[in-house]
Short mmCIF file of C-alpha atoms and ligand atoms in Angstrom, two decimals:
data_model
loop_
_atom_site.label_atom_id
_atom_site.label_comp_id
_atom_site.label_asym_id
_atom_site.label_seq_id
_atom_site.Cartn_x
_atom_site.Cartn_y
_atom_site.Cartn_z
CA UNK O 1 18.85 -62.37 27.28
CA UNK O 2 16.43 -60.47 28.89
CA UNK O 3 14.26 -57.61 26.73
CA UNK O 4 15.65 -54.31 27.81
CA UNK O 5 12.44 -52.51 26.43
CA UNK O 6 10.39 -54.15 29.26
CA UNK O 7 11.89 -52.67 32.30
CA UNK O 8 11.45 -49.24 30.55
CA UNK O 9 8.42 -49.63 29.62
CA UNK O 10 7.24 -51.03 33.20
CA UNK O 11 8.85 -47.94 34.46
CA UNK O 12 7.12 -45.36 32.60
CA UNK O 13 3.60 -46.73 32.90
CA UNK O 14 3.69 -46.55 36.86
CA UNK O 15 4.86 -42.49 35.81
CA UNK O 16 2.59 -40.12 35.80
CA UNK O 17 4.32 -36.89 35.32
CA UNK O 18 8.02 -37.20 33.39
CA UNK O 19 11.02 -34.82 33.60
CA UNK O 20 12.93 -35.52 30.25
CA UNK O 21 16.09 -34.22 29.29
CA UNK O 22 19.03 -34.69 27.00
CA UNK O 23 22.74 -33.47 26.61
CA UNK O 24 24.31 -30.03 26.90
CA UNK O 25 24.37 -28.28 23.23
CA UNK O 26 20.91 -30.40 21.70
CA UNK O 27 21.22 -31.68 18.26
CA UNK O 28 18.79 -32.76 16.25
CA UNK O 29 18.48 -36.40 17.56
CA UNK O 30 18.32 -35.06 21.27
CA UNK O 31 15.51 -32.48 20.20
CA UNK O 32 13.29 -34.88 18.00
CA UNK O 33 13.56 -37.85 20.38
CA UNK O 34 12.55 -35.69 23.43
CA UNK O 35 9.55 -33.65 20.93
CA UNK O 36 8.19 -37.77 20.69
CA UNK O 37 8.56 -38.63 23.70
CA UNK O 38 6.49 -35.60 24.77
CA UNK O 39 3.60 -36.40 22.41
CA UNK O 40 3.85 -40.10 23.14
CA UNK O 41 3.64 -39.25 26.73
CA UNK O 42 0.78 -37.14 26.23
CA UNK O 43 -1.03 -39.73 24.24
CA UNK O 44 -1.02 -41.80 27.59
CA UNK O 45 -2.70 -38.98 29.31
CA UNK O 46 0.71 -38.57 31.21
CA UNK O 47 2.33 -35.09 31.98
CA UNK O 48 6.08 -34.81 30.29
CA UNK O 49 8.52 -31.29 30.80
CA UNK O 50 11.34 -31.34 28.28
CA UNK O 51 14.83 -28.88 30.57
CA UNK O 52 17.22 -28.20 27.87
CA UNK O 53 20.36 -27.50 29.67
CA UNK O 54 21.42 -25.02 26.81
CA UNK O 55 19.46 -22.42 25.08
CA UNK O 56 17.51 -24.30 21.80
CA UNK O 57 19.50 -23.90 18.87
CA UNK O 58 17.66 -21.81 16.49
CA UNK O 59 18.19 -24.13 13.77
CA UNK O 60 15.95 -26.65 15.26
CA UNK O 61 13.78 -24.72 16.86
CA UNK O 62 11.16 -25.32 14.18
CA UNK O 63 10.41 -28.76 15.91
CA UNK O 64 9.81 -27.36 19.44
CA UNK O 65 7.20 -24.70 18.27
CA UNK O 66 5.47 -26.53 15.46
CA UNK O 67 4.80 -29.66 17.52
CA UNK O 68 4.15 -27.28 20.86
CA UNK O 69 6.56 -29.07 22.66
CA UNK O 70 7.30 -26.64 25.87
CA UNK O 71 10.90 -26.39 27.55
CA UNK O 72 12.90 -25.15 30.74
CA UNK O 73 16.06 -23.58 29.42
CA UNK O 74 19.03 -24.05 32.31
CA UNK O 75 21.07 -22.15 30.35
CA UNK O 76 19.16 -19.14 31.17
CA UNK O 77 19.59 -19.85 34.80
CA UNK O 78 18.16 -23.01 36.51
CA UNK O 79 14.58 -22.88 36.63
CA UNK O 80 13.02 -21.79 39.98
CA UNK O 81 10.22 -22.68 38.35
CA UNK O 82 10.71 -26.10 38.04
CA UNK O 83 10.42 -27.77 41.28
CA UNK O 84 11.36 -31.85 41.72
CA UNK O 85 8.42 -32.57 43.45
CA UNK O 86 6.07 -32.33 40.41
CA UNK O 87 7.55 -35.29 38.69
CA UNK O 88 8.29 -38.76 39.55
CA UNK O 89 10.28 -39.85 36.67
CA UNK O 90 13.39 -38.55 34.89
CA UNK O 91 13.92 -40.09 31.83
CA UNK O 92 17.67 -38.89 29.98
CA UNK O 93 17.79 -39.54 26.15
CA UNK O 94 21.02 -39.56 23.82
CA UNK O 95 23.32 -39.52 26.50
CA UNK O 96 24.46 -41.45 29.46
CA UNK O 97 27.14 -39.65 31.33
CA UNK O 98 27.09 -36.45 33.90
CA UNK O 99 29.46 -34.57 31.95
CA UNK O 100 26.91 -34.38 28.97
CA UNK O 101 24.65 -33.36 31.51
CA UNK O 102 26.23 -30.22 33.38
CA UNK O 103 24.79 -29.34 36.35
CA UNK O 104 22.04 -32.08 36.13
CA UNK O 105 23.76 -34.14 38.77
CA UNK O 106 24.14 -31.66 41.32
CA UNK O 107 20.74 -30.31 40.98
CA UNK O 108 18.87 -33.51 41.13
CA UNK O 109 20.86 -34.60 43.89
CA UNK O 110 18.86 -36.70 46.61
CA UNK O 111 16.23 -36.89 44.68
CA UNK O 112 14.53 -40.35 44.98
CA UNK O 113 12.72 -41.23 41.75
CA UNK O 114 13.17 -43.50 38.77
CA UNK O 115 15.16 -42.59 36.54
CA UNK O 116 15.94 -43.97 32.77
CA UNK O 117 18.26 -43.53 30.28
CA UNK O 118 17.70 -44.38 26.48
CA UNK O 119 20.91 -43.84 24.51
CA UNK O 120 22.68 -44.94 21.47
CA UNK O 121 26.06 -44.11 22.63
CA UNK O 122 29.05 -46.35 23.62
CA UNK O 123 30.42 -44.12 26.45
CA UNK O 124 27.78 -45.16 29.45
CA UNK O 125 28.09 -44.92 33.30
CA UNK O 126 26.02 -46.94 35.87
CA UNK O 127 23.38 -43.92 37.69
CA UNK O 128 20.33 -44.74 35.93
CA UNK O 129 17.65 -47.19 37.54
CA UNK O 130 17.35 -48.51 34.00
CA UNK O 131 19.06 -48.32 31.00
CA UNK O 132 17.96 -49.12 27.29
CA UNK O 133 21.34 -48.40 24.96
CA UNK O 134 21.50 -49.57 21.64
CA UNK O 135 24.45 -48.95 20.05
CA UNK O 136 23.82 -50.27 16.78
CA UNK O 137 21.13 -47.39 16.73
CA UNK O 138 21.64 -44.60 14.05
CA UNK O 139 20.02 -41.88 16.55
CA UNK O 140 18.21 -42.43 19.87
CA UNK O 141 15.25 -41.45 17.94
CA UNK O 142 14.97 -45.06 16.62
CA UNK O 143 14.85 -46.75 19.94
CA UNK O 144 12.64 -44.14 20.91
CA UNK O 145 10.25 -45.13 17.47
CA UNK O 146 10.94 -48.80 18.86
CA UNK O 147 9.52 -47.75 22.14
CA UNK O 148 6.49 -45.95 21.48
CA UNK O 149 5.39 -48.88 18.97
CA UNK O 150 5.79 -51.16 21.76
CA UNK O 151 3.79 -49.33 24.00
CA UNK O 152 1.13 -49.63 21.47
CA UNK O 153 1.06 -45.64 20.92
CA UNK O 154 -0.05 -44.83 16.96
CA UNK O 155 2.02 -42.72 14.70
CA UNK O 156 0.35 -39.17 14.05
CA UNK O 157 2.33 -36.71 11.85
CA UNK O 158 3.59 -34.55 14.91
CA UNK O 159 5.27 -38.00 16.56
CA UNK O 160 6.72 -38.92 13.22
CA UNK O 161 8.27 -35.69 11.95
CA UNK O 162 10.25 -35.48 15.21
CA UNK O 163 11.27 -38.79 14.65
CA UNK O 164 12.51 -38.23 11.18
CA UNK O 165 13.98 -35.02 12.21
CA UNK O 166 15.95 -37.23 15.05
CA UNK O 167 16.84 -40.10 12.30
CA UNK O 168 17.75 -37.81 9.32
CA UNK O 169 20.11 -35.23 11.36
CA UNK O 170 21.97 -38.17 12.92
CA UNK O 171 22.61 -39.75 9.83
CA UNK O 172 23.55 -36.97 7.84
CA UNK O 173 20.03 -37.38 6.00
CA UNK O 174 20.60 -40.82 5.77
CA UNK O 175 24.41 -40.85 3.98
CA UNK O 176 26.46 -41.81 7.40
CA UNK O 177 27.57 -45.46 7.66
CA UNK O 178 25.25 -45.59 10.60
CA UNK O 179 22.47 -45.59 7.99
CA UNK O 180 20.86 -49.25 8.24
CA UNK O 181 17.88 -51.08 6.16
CA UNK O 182 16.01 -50.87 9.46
CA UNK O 183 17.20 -46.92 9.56
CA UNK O 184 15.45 -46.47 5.64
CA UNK O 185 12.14 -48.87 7.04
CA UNK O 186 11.54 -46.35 9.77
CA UNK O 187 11.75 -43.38 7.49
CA UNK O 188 9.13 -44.69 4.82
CA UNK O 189 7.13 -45.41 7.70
CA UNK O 190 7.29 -42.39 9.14
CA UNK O 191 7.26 -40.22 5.49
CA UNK O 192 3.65 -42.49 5.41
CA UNK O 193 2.85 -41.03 8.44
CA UNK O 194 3.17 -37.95 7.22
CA UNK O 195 6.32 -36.27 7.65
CA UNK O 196 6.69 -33.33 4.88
CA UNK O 197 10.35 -34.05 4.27
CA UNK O 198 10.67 -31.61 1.51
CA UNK O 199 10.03 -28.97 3.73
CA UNK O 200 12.31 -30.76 6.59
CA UNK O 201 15.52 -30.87 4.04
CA UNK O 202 14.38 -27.02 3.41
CA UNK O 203 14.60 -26.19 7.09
CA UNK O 204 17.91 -28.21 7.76
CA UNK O 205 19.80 -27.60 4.43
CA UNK O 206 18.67 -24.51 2.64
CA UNK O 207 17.81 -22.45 5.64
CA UNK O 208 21.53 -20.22 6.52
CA UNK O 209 22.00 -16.81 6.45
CA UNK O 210 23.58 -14.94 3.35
CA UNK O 211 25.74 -13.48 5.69
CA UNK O 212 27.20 -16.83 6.44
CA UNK O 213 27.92 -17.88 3.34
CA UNK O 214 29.40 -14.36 2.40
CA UNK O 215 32.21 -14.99 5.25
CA UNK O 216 32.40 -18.80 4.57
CA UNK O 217 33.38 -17.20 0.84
CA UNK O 218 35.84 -14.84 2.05
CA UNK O 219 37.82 -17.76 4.16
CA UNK O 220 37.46 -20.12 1.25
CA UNK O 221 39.31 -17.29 -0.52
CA UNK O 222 42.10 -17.20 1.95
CA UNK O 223 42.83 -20.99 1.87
CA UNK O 224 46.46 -21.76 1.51
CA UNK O 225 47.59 -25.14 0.40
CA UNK O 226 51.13 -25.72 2.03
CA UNK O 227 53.03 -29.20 2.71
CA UNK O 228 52.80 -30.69 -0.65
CA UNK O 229 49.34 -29.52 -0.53
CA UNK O 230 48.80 -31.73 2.73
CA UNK O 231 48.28 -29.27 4.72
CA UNK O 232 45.03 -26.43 4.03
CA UNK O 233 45.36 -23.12 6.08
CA UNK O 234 42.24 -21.09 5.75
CA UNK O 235 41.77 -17.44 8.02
CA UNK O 236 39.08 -15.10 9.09
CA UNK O 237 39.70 -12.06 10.27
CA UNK O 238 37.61 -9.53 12.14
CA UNK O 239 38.01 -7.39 9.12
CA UNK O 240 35.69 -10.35 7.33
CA UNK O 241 33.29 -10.23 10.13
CA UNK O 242 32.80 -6.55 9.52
CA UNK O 243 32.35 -6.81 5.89
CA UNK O 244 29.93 -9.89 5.82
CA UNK O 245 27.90 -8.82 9.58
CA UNK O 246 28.38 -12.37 10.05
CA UNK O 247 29.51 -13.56 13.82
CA UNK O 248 31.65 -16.41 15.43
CA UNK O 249 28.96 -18.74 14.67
CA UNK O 250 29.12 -18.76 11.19
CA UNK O 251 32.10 -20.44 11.03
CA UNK O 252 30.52 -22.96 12.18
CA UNK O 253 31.60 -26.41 9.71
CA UNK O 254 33.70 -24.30 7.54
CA UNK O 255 36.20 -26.30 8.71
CA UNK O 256 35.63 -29.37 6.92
CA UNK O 257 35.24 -27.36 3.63
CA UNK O 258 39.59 -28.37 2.70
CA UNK O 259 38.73 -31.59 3.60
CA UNK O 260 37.02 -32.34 0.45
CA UNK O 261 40.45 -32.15 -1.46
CA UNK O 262 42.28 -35.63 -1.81
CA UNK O 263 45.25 -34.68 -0.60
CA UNK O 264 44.49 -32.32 2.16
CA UNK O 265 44.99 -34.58 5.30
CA UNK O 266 44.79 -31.65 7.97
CA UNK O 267 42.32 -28.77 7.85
CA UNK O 268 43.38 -25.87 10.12
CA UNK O 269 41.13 -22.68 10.51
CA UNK O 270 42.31 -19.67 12.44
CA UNK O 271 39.89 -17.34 13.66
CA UNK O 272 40.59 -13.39 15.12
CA UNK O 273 38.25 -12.65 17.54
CA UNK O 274 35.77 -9.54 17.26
CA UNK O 275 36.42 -8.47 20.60
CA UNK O 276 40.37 -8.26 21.73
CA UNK O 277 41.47 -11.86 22.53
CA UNK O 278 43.67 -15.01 21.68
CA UNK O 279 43.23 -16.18 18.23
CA UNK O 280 41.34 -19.67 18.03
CA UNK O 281 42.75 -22.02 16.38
CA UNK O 282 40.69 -24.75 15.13
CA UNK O 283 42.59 -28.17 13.76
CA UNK O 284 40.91 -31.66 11.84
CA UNK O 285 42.60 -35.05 10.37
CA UNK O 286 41.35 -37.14 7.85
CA UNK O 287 42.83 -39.65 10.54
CA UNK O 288 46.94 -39.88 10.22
CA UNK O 289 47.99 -37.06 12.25
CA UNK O 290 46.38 -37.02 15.98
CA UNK O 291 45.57 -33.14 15.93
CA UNK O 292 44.33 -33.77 20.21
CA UNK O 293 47.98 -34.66 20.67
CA UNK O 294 49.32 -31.34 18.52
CA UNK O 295 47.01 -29.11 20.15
CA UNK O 296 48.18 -30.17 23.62
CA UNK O 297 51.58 -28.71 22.77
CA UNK O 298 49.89 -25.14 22.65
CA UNK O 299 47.61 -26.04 25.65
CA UNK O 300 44.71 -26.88 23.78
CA UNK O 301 42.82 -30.58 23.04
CA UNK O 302 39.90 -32.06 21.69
CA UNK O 303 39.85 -35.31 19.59
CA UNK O 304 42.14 -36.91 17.51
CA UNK O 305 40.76 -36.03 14.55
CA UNK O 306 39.37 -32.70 15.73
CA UNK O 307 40.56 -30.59 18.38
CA UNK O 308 41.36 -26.45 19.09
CA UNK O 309 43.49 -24.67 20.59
CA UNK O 310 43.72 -20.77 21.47
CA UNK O 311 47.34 -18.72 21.18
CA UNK O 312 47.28 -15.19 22.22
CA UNK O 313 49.34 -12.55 19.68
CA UNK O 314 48.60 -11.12 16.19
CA UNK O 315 46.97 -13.77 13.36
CA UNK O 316 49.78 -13.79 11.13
CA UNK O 317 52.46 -14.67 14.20
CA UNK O 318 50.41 -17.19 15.32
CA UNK O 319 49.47 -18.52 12.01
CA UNK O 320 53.50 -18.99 11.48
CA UNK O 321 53.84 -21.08 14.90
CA UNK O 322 51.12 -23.04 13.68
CA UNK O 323 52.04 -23.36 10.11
CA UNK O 324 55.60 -23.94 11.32
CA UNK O 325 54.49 -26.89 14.42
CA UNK O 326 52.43 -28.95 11.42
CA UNK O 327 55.06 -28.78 8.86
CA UNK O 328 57.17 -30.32 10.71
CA UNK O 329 54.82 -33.15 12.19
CA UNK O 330 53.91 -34.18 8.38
MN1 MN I 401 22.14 -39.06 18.85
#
């Protein structure tokens, strides 16, 4: 089998100046792998632009300004800015479709230059001139480590803490089953390096708002247990928005909260909207009931163990449908 680092590697070193980018709504992965690339790049006297194609989630931000890693934000409007002509590589990491790339496809359209993907995701399609996708990879920040050590670029604190940002989100700081020996090598090498992880747990894990937590309270509060205590309801309503100043946002993961109880095999979360509008309905599975195929009976979808839908009326009508449609399907 031929080495899929070589073609990649040939590729970049005839580049000069490097358009990267990564998927719509950047994680942590997508944000540390692009921050190295950046500094690797630079380390090879090359010129790299990171265009986020949504705004830079404030939790992360930290690794953009700290490592001075500049970006386009498409989310704020395409960047006039940015002309094509500047660059003659794009190189995509942590994702190799168009639709986690909206827009991407239509702007770039024509536009006759290299371009690489470096992924760790199953779900591929066949645009890029090359391709380097592991899927064994915990985070496309470890082929990304694997890359820059072949290209004989040395590990400086800056490279490795967005590397161990990139390895430590997509692992769940290192508890997911995608955690492998290799995944735990990397990270002592890269805590050698100099990575203050301390301070990185701080920033991912200790960092939320008291507001947040005061409405994640309030909805823990409300949490029914129904269906031979199968089945956890939990609300928030705009009255809890009000009291906590918290937002949308903030329920963020709250979902997953009844999941922690044994018997709870579906999680559902209904939220009333500050502003006049359908209540949202968010539904998970500990894997037995297909929530994707329940939502689709209300018009909504998602995944089968996580999906939403939206039902327009007053929360405690719409809770009853709800209630009433799950009851019966457990
Ligand atoms: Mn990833």
């Amino acid at each position: 089998m031929t080495d899929p680092y070589q073609p990649i590697l040939e590729t970049l070193a005839k580049a000069k100046r490097v358009l990267i980018t990564t998927h719509v709504r950047p994680d942590g992965d997508a944000l540390g792998s692009t921050a190295a690339m950046v500094l690797g790049l630079r380390k090879k006297n090359m010129e790299a632009e990171v265009l986020l194609l949504s705004h830079l989630p404030k939790k992360y931000a930290f690794v953009y300004r700290d490592l001075g890693i500049f970006h386009h934000d498409a989310e704020a409007g395409w960047p006039a800015s940015l002309s094509l002509e500047k660059f003659d590589l794009l190189l995509v990491i942590d994702t190799g479709t168009w639709s986690q790339l909206p827009g991407l496809r239509e702007w770039i359209e024509g536009w006759d230059v290299p371009k690489l993907v470096v992924d760790h995701h199953l779900t591929q399609e066949n645009w890029a001139s090359h391709k380097l996708v592991d899927t064994q990879a915990a985070a496309a920040g470890e082929i990304v480590a694997e890359l820059l050590k072949r290209w004989n670029i040395p590990l400086d604190a800056s490279i490795a803490t967005a590397l161990f940002l990139a390895i430590a989100t997509d692992t769940g700081w290192f508890q997911f089953s995608n955690t492998r020996p290799c995944t735990m090598r990397l990270a002592a090498t890269l805590m050698e390096a100099g990575v203050d992880t301390d301070k990185m747990y701080q920033l991912l894990y200790q960092n939320e708002r008291a507001e947040r937590i005061a409405l994640q309270a309030r909805a823990m509060q409300s949490m029914e247990l129904l269906g031979d205590n199968r089945l956890a309801v939990m609300m928030v309503r705009k009255a809890d928005f009000e009291a906590t100043r918290a937002s949308v946002p903030d329920t963020e993961a709250l979902i997953n909260v009844p999941l922690q109880i044994a018997t709870v095999e579906v999680s559902i979360l209904l939220t009333e909207p500050m502003e006049p509008g359908p209540i949202r309905v968010s539904l998970r599975s500990k894997g037995k009931i297909d929530v994707a195929k329940f939502a689709e009976q209300f018009g909504g979808g998602g995944h089968a163990r996580a999906a939403g839908l939206k039902v327009a009326g007053e929360l405690p009508t719409v809770r009853d449908r709800v209630v009433t449609e799950m009851i019966k399907v457990l």
